Coordinates of C-alpha atoms in Angstrom, one line a residue:
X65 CA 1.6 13.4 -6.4
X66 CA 2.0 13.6 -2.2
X67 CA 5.0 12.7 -0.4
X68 CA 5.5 10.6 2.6
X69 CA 8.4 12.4 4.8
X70 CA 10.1 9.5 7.4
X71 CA 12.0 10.4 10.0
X72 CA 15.2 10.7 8.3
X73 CA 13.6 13.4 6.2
X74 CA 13.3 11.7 3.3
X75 CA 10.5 11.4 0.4
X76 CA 8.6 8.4 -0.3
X77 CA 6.0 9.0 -2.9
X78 CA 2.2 9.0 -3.0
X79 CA 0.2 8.4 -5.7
X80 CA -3.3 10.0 -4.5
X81 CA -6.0 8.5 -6.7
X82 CA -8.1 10.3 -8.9
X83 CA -12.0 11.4 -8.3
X84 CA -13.0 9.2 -11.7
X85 CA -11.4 6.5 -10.2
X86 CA -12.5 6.9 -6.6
X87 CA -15.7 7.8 -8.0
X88 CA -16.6 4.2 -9.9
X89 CA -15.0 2.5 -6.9
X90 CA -17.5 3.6 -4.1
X91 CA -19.8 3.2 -7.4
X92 CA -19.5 -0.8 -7.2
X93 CA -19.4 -0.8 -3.8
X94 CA -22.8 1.1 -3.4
X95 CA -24.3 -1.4 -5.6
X96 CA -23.0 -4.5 -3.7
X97 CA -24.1 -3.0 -0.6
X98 CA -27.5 -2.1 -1.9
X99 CA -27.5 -5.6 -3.3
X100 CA -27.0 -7.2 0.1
X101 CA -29.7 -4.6 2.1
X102 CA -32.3 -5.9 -0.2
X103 CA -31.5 -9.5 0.2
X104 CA -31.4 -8.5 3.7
X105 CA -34.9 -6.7 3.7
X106 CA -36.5 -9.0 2.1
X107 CA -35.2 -12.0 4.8
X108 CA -36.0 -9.3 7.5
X109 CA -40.1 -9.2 6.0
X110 CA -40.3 -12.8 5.7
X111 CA -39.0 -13.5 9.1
X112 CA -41.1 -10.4 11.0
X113 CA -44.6 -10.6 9.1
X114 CA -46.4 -10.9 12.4
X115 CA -45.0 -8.1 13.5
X116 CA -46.7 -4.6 13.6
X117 CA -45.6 -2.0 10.9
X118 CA -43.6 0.1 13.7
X119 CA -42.0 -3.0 14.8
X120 CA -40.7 -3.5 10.5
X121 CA -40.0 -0.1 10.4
X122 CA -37.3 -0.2 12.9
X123 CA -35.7 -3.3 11.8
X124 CA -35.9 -1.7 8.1
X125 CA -34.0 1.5 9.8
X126 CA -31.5 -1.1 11.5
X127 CA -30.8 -3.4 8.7
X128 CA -29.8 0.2 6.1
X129 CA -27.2 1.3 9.0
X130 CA -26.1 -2.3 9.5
X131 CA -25.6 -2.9 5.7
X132 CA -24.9 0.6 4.1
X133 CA -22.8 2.5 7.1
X134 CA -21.5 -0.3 8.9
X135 CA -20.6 -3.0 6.5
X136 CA -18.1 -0.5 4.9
X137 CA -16.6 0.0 8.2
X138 CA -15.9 -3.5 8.6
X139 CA -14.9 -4.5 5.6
X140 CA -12.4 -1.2 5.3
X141 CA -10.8 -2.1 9.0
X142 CA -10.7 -5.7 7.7
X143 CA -8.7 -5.5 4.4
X144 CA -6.8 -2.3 6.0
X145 CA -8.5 -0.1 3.6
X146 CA -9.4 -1.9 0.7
X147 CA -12.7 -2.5 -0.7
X148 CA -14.5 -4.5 -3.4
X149 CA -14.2 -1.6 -5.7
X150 CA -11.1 -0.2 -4.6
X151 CA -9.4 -3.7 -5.2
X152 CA -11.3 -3.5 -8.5
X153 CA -9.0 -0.2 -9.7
X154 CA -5.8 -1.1 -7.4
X155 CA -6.8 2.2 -4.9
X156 CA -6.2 1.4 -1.3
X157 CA -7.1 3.8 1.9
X158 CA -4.0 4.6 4.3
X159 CA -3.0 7.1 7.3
X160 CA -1.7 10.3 6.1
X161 CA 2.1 8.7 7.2
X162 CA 1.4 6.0 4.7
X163 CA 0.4 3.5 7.3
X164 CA -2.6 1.2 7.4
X165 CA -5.8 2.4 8.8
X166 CA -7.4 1.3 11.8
X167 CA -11.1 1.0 13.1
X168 CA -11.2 4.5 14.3
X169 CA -10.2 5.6 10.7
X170 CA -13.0 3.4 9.0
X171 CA -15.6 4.7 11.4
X172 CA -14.8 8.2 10.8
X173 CA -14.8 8.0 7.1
X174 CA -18.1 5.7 7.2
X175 CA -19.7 7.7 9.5
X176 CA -19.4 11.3 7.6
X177 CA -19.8 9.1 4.2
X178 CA -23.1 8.5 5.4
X179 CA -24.2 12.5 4.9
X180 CA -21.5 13.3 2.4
X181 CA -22.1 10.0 0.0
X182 CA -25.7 9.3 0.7
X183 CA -27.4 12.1 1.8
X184 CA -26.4 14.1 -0.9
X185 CA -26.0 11.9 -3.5
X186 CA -22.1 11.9 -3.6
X187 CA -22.2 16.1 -4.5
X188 CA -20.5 16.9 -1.4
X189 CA -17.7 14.2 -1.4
X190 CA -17.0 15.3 -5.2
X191 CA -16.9 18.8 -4.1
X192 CA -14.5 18.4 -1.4
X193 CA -12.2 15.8 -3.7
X194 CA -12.1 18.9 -6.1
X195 CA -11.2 21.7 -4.1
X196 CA -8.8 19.4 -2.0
X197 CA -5.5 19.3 -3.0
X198 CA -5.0 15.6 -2.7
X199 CA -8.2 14.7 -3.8
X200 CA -9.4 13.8 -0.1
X201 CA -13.1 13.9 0.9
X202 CA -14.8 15.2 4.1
X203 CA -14.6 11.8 5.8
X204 CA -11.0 11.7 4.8
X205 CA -10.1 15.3 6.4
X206 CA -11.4 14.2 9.7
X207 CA -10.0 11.0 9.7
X208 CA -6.3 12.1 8.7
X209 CA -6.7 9.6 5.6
X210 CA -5.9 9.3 2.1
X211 CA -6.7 7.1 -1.1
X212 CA -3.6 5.9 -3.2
X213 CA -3.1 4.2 -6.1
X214 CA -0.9 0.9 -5.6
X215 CA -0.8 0.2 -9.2
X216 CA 2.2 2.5 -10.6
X217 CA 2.2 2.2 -14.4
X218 CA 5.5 0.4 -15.6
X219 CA 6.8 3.1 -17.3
X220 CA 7.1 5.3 -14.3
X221 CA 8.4 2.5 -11.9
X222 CA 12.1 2.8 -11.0
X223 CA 14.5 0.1 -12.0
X224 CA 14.9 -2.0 -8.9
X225 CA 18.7 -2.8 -9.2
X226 CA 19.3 -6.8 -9.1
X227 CA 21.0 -8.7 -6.3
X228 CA 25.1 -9.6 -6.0
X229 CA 25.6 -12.6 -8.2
X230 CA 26.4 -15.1 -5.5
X231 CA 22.7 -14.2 -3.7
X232 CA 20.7 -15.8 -6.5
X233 CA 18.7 -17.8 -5.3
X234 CA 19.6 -18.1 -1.5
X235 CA 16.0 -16.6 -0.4
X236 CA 14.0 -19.3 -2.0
X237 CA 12.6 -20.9 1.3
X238 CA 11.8 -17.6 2.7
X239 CA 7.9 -17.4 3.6
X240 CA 7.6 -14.0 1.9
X241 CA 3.5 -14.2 2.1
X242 CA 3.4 -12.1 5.1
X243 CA 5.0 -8.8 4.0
X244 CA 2.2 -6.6 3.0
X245 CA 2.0 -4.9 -0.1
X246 CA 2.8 -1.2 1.6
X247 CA 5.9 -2.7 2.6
X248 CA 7.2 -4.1 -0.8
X249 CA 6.0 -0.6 -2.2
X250 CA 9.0 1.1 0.2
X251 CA 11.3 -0.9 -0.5
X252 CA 11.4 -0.5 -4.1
X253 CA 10.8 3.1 -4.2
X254 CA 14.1 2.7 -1.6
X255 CA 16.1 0.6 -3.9
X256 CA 15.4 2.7 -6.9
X257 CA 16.2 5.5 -4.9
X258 CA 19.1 4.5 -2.4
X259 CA 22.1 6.2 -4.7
X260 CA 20.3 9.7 -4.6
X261 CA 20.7 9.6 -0.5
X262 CA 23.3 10.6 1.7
X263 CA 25.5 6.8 2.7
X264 CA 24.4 7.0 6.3
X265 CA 20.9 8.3 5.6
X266 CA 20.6 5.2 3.1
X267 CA 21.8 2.7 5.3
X268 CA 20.1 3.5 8.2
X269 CA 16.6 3.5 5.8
X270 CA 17.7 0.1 4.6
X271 CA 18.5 -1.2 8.2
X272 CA 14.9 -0.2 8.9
X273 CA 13.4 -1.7 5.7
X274 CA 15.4 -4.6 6.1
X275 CA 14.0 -5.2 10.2
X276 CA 11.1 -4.5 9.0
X277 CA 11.2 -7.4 6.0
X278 CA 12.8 -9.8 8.7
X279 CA 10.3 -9.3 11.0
X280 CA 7.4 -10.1 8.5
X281 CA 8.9 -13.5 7.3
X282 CA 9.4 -15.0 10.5
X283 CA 13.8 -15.1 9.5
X284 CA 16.4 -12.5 10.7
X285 CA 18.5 -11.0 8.9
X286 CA 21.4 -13.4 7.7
X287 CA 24.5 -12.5 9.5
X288 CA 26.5 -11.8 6.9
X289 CA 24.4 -9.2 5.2
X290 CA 23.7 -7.8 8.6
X291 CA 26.4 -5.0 7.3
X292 CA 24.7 -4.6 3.5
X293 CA 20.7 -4.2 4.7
X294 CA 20.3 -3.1 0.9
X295 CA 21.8 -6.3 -0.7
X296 CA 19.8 -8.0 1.6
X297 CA 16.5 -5.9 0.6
X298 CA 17.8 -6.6 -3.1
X299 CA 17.4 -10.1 -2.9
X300 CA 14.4 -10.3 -1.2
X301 CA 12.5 -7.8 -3.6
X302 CA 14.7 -10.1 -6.7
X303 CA 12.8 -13.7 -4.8
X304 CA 9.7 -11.9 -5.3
X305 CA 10.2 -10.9 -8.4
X306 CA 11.2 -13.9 -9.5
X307 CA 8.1 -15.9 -8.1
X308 CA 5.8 -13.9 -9.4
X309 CA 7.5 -14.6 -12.8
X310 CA 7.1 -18.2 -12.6
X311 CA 3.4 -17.6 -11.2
X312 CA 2.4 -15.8 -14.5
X313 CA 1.0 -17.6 -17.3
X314 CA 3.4 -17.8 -20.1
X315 CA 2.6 -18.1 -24.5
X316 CA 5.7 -19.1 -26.3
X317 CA 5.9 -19.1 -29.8
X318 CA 4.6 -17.3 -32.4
X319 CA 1.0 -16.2 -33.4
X320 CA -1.5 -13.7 -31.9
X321 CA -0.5 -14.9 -28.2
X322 CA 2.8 -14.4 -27.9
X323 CA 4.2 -12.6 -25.4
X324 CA 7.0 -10.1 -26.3
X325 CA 9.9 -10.0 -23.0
X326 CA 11.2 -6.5 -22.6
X327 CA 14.5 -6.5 -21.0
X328 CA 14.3 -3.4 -18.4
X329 CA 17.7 -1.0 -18.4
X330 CA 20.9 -2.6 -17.0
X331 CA 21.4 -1.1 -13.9
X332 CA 24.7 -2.4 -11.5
X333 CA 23.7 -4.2 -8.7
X334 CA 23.7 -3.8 -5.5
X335 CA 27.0 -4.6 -3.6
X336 CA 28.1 -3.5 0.0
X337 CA 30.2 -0.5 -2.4
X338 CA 26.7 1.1 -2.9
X339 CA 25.8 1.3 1.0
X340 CA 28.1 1.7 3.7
X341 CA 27.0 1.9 7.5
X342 CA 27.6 5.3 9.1
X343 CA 31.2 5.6 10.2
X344 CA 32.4 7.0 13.4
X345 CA 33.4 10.8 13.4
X346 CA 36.3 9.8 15.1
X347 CA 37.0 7.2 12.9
X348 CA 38.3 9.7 10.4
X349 CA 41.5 10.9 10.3
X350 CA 41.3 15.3 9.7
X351 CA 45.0 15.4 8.6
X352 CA 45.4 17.9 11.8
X353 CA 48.2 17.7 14.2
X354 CA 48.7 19.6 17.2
X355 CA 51.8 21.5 17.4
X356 CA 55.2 19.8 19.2

């Protein structure tokens, strides 16, 4: 497991993913890629047949860097680091802050996973995931990158604690589809986290987080909960939840299909007791008083 330090010094984790998994994910996407250069080959023949055998040659050489080195650059600087095959195991490519990549990321790692993947056959890209402590290939050394697993098992998720009663409810015309998926990941592993933080290094995170959210969705921050950032990040993260509840397909009843509900832990919720903005130092009263 890697760490993500912010700037209040304080560790998110990172799941780095594991060679087997990497390994079958740049497996699916080697085949769809070879998949498309021979579609591509084979219009490229039809379409050039009067040309001279130098002439094929070149657009052969062309087509392979176009297909096999660049498509994977686009499509990683498209989907911000995920590919067919790392959607297919729930990996995703980020910075080594935890950001999203960028083109200049992509065309690093493409460009040395040209020699390290098909040059030689993957041997040096499994070498270097081996010997490197987060699992991080050649192309991801140079490019400051690293492959994470989004999907975190349920048993090892933290507990999100659920919103004040009165805030049921309140979000459900928030647009939530533009807060990406690194995003949601922070501020759960925040929420599950918050009491374990000093009160002004936890508000401030949740100030952040809660900007952040706001920001995303097009709404500001209601001005009311402008105080509680994490009650606010509680109920957004508790509207998600709770669409994604009624967007999964239900079996009630008996038989084989039934569904068992697990109720998670009961954990209290969040309430403006949990968080407290920073107080003034002077705002505190030292019991000290200067002699008469």
């Amino acid at each position: 497991m890697s760490e993500l330090v912010t700037g209040e010094a304080v560790a998110l984790e990172l799941r780095p993913a594991k060679l087997p998994s990497r390994a079958l994910a740049v497996l699916i996407d080697l085949i769809v890629a070879v998949l498309v250069y021979i579609a591509v080959v084979i219009g490229l023949v039809a379409a050039t047949s009067s040309l001279d055998d130098a002439a094929q040659a070149a657009m052969s050489v062309a087509a392979f860097l176009l297909v096999l080195v660049g498509g994977p650059i686009a499509v990683e600087t498209l989907s911000h680091g995920r590919s067919l095959g790392k959607l297919a195991f729930g990996l995703r490519v980020v910075r080594d802050d935890g950001g999203p990549v960028r083109f200049r990321h992509a065309l690093v790692r493409g460009g040395v996973g040209m020699i390290e993947i098909l040059m030689t056959f993957g041997v040096v890209a499994c070498i270097a995931s081996l010997v490197s402590e987060r699992g991080r290939r050649l192309g991801d050394v140079f490019a400051g990158t690293l492959v994470v697993r989004e999907r975190i098992p349920v048993g090892r998720a933290g507990v999100v604690p659920p919103p004040a009663p009165e805030l049921a409810g309140r979000f459900a015309e928030l647009d939530l589809s533009g807060v990406p998926d690194g995003l949601w990941l922070a501020v759960r592993q925040y929420l599950t986290r918050m009491h374990q933080l000093q009160p002004q290094v936890s508000w401030s995170m949740a100030s952040r987080l809660a900007a952040d959210v706001a920001a995303r969705t097009g709404a500001s921050v209601p001005p009311d909960l402008q105080a509680q950032p994490a009650v606010f990040l509680a109920a957004v993260v508790h509207e998600r939840q709770s669409r994604q509840a009624r967007q999964r397909p239900r079996y009630e009843g008996g038989g084989d299909h039934a569904v068992a509900s697990v109720s998670p832990p009961a954990v209290a919720p969040v309430s403006e007791k949990n968080v407290r903005p920073p107080e003034h130092p002077q705002s505190r009263s030292t019991g000290f008083a200067p002699p008469a």
